[in-house]
mmCIF file of N, CA, C and O in Angstrom:
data_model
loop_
_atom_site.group_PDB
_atom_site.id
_atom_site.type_symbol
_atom_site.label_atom_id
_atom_site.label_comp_id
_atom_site.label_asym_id
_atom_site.label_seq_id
_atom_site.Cartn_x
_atom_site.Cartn_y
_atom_site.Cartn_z
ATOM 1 N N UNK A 341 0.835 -1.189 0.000
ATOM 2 C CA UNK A 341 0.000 0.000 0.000
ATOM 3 C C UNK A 341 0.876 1.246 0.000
ATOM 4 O O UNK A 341 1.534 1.704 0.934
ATOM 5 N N UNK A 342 0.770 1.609 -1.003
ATOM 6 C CA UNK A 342 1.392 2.872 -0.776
ATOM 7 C C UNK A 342 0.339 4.553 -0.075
ATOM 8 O O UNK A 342 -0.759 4.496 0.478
ATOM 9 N N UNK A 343 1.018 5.629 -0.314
ATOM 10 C CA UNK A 343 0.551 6.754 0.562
ATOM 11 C C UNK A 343 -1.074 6.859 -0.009
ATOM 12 O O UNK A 343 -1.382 6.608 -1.173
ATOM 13 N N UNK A 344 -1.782 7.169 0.771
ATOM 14 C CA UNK A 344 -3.880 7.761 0.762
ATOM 15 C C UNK A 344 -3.591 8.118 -0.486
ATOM 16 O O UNK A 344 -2.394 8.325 -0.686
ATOM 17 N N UNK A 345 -4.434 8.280 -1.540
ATOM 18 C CA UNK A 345 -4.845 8.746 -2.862
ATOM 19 C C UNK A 345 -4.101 8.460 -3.834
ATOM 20 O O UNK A 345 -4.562 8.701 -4.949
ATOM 21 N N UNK A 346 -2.615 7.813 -3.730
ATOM 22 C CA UNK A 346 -1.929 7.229 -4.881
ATOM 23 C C UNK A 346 -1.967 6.036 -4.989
ATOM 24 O O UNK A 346 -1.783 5.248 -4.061
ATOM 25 N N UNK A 347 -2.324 5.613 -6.670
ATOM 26 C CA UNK A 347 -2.467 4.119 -6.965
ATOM 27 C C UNK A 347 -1.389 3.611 -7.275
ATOM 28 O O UNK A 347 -0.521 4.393 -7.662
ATOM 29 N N UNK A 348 -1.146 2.522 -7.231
ATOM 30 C CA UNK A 348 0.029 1.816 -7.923
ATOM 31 C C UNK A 348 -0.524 1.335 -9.341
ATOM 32 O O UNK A 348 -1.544 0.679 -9.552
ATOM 33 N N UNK A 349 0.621 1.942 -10.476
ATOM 34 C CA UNK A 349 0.170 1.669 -11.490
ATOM 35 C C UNK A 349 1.285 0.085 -11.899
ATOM 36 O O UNK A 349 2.467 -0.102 -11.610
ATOM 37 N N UNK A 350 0.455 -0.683 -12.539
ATOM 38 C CA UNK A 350 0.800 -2.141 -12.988
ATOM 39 C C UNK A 350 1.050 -2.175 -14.248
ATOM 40 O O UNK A 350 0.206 -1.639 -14.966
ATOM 41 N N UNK A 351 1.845 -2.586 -14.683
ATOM 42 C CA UNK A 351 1.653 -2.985 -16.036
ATOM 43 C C UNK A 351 1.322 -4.249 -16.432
ATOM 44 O O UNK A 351 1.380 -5.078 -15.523
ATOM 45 N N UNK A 352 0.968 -4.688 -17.586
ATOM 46 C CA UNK A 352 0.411 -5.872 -18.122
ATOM 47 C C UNK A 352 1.587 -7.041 -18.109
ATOM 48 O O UNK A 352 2.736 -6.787 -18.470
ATOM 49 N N UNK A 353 1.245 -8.105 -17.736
ATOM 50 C CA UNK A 353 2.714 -8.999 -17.896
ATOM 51 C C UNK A 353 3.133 -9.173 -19.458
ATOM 52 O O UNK A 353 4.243 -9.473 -19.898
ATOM 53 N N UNK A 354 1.483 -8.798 -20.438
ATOM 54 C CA UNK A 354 1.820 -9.236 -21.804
ATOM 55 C C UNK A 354 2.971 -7.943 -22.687
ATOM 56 O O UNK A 354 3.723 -8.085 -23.651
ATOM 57 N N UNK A 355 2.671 -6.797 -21.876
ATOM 58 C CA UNK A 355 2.976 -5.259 -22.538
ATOM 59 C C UNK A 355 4.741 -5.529 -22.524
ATOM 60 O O UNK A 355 5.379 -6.189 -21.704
ATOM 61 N N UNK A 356 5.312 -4.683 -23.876
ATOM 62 C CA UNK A 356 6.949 -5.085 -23.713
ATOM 63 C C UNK A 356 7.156 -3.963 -23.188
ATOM 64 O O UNK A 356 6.159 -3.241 -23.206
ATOM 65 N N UNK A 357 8.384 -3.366 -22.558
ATOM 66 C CA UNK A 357 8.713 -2.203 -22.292
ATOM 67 C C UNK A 357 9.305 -1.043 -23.935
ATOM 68 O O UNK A 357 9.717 -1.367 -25.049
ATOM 69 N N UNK A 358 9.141 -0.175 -23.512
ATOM 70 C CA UNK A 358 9.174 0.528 -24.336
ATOM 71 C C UNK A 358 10.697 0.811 -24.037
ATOM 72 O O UNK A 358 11.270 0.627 -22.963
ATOM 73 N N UNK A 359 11.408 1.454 -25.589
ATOM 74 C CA UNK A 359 12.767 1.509 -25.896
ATOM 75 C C UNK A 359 12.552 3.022 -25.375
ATOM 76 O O UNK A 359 11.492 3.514 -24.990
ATOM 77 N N UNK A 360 14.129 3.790 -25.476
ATOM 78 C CA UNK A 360 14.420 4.841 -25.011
ATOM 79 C C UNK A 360 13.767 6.386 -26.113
ATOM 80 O O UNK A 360 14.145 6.412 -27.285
ATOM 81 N N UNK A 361 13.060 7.251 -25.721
ATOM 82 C CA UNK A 361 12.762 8.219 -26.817
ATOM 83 C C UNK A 361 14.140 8.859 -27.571
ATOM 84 O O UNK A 361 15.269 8.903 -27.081
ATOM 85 N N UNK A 362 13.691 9.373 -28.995
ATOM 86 C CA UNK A 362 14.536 10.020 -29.465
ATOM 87 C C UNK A 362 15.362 11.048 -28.605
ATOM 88 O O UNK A 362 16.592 11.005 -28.642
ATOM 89 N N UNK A 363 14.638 12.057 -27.758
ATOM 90 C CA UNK A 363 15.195 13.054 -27.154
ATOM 91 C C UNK A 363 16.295 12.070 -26.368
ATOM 92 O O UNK A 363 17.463 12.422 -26.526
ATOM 93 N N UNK A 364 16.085 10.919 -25.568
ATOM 94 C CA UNK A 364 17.059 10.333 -24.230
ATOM 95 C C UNK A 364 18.361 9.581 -25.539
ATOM 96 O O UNK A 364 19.539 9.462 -25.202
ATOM 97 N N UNK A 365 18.138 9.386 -26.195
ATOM 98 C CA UNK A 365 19.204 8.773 -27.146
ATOM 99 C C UNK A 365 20.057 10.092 -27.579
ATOM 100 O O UNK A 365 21.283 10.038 -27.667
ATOM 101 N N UNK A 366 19.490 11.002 -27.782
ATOM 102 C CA UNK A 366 20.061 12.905 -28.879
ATOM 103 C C UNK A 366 21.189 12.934 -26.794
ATOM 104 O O UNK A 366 22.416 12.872 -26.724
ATOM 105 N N UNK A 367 20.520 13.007 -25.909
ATOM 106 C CA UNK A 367 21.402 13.231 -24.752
ATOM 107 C C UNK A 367 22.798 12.056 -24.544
ATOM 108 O O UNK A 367 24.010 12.268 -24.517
ATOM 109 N N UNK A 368 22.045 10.845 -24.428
ATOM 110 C CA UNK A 368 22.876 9.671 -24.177
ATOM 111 C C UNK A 368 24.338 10.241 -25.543
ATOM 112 O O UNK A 368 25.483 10.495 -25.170
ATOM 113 N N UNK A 369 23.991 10.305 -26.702
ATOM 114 C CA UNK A 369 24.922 10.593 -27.664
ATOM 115 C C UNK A 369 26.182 11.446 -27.574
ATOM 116 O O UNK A 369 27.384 11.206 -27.684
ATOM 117 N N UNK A 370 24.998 13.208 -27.182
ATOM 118 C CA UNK A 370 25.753 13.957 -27.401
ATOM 119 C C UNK A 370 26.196 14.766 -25.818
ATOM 120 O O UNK A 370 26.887 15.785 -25.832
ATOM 121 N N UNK A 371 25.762 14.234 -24.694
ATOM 122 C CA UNK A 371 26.579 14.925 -23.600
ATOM 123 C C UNK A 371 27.519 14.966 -23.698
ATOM 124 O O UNK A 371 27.939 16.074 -24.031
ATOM 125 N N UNK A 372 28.474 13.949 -23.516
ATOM 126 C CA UNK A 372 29.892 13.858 -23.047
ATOM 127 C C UNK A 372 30.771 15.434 -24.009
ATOM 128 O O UNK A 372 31.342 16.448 -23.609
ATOM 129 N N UNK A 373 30.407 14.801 -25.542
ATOM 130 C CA UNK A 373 30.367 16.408 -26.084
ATOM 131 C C UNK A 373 30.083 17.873 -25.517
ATOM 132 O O UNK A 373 30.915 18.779 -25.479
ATOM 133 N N UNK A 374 28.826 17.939 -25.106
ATOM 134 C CA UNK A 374 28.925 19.104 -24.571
ATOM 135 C C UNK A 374 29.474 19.756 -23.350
ATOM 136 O O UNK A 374 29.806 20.935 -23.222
ATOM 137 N N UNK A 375 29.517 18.724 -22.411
ATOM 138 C CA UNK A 375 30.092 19.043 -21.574
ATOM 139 C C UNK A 375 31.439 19.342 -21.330
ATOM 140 O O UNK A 375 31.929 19.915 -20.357
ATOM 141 N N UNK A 376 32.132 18.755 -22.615
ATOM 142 C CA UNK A 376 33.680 18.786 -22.828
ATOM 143 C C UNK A 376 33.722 20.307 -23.415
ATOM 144 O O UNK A 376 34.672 21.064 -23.212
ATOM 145 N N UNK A 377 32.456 20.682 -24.241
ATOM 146 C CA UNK A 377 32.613 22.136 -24.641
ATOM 147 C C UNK A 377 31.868 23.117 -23.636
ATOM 148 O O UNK A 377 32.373 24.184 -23.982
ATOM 149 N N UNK A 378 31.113 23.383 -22.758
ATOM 150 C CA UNK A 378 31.305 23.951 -21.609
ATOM 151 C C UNK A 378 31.874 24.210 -20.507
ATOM 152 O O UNK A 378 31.582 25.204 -19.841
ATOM 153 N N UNK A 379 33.075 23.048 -20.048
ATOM 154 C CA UNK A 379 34.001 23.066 -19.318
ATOM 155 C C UNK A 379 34.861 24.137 -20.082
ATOM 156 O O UNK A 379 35.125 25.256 -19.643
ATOM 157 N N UNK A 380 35.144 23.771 -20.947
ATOM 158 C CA UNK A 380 36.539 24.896 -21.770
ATOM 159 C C UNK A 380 35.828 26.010 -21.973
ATOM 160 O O UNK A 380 36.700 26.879 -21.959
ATOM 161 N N UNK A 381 34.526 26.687 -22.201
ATOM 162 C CA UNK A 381 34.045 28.030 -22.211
ATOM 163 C C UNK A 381 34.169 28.755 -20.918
ATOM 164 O O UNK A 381 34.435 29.926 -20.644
ATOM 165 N N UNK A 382 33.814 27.384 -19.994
ATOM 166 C CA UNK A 382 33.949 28.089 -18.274
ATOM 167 C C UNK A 382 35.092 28.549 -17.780
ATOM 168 O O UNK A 382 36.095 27.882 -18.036
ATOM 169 N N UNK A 383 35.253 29.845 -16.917
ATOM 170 C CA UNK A 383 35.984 30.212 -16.026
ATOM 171 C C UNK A 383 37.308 29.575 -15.326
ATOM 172 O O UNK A 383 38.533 29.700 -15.319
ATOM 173 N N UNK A 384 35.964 28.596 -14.579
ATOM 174 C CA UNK A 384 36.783 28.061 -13.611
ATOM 175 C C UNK A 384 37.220 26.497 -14.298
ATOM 176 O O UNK A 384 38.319 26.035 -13.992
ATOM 177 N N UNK A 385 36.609 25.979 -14.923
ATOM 178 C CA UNK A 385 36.839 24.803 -15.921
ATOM 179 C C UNK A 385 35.470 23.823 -15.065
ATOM 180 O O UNK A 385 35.194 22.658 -15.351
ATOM 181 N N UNK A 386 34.859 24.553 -14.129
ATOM 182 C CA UNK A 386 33.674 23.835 -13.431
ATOM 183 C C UNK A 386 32.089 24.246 -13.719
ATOM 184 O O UNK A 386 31.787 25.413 -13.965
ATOM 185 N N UNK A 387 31.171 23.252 -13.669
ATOM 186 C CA UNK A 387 30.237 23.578 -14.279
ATOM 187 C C UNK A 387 29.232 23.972 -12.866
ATOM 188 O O UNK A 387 29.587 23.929 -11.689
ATOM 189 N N UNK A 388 27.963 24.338 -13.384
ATOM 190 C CA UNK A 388 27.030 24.562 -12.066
ATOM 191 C C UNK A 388 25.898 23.096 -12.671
ATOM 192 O O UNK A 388 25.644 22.482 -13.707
ATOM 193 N N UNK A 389 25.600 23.117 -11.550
ATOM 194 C CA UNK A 389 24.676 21.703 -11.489
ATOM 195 C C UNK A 389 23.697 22.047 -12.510
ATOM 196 O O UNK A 389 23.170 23.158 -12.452
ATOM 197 N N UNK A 390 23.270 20.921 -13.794
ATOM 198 C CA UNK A 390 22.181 20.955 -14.372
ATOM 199 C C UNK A 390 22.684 21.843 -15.663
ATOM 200 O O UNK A 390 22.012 21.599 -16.665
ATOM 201 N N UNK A 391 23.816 22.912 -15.873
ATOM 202 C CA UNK A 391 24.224 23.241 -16.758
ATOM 203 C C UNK A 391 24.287 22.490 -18.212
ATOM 204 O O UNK A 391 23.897 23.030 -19.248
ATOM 205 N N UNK A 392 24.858 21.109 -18.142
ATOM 206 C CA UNK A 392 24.852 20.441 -19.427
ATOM 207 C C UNK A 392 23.139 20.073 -19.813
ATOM 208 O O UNK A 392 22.801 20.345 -20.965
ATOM 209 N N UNK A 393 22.253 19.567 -19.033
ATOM 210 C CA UNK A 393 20.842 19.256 -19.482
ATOM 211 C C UNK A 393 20.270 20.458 -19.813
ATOM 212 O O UNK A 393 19.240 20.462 -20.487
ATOM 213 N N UNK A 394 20.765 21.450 -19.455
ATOM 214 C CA UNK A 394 20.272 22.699 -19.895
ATOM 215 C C UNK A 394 20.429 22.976 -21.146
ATOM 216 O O UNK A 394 19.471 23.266 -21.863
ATOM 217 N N UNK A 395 22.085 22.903 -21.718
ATOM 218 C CA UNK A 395 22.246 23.152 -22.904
ATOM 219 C C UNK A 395 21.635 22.057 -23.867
ATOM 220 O O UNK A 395 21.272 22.168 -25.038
ATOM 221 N N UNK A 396 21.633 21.102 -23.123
ATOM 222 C CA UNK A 396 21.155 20.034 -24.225
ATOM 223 C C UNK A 396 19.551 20.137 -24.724
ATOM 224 O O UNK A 396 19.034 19.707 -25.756
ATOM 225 N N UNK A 397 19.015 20.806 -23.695
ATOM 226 C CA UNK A 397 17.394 21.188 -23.804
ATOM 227 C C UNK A 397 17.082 21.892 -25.052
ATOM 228 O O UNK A 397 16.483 21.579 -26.081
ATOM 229 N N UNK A 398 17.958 23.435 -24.433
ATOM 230 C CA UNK A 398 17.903 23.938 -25.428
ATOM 231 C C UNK A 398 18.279 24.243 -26.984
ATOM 232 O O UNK A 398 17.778 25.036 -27.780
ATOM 233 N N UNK A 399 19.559 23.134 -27.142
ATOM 234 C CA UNK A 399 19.946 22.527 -28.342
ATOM 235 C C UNK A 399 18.685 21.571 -29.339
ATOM 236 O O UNK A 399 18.576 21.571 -30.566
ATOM 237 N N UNK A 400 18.041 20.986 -28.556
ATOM 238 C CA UNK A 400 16.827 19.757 -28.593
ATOM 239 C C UNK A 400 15.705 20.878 -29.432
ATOM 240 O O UNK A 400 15.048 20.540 -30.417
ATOM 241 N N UNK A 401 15.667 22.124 -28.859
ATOM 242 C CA UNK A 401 14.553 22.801 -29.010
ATOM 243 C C UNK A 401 14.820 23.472 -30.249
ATOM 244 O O UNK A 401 13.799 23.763 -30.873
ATOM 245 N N UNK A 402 16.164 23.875 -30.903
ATOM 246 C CA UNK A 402 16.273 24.425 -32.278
ATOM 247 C C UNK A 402 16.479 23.530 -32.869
ATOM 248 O O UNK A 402 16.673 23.942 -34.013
ATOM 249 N N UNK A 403 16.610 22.103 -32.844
ATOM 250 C CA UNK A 403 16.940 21.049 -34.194
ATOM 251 C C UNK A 403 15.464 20.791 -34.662
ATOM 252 O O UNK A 403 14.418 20.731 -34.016
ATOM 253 N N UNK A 404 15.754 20.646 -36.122
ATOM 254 C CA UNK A 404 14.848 20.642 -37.020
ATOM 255 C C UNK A 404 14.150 18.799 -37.015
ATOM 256 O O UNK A 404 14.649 17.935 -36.294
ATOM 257 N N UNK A 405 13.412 18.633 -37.603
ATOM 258 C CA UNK A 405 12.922 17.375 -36.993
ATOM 259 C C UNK A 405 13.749 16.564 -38.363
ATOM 260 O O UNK A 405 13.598 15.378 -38.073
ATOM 261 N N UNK A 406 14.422 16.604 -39.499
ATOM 262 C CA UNK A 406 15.242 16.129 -40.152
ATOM 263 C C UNK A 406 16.649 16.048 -39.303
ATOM 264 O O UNK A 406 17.476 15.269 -39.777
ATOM 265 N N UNK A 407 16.996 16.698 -38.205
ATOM 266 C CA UNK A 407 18.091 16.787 -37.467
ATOM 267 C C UNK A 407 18.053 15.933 -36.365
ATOM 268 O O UNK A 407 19.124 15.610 -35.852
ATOM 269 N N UNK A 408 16.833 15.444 -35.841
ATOM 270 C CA UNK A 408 15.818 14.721 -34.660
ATOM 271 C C UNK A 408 16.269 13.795 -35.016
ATOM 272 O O UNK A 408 17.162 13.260 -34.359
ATOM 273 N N UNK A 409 15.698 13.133 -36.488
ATOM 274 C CA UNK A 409 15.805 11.972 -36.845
ATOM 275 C C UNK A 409 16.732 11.383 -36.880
ATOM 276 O O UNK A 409 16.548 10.166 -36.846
ATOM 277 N N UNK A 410 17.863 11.755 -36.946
ATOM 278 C CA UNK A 410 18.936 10.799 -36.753
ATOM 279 C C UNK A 410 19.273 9.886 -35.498
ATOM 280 O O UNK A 410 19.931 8.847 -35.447
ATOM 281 N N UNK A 411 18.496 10.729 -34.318
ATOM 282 C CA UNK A 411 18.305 10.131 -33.102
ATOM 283 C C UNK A 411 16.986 8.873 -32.854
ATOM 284 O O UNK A 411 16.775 8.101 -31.919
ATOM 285 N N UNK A 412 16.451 9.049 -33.829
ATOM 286 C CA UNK A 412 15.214 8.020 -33.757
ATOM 287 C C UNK A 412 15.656 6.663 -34.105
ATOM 288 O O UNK A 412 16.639 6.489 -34.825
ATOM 289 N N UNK A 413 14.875 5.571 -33.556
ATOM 290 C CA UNK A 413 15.397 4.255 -34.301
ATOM 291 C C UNK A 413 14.502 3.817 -35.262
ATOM 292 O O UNK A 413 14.754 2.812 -35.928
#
């Protein structure tokens, strides 16, 4: 039982799990990249927490969906 008003959601034993979305594959790919190029823009050569998912967000948000696709399977 978990806490008053939350259900536990089940899944079907027949249902497969679902693979990773395009966006978590475009990150898995290209962090290590960015972060290697925000360390060297930075100051101190240190980042602030959440800095790389940030850039990667907003990288995510100007690619064109021909640019997407390469991340899709």
């Amino acid at each position: 039982d978990g806490p008053r008003g939350v259900e536990e959601v089940k899944s079907s034993p027949s249902s497969t799990p679902r693979g990773p979305s395009t966006y978590n594959l475009f990150v898995k790919a290209e962090s290590t990249k960015v972060k290697a190029q925000l360390e060297k823009l930075s100051s101190t050569g240190k980042l602030e927490k959440g800095a790389v998912m940030k850039e990667l967000g907003a990288r995510w948000k100007t690619m064109t969906s021909a640019q997407k696709a390469k991340y899709a399977k």
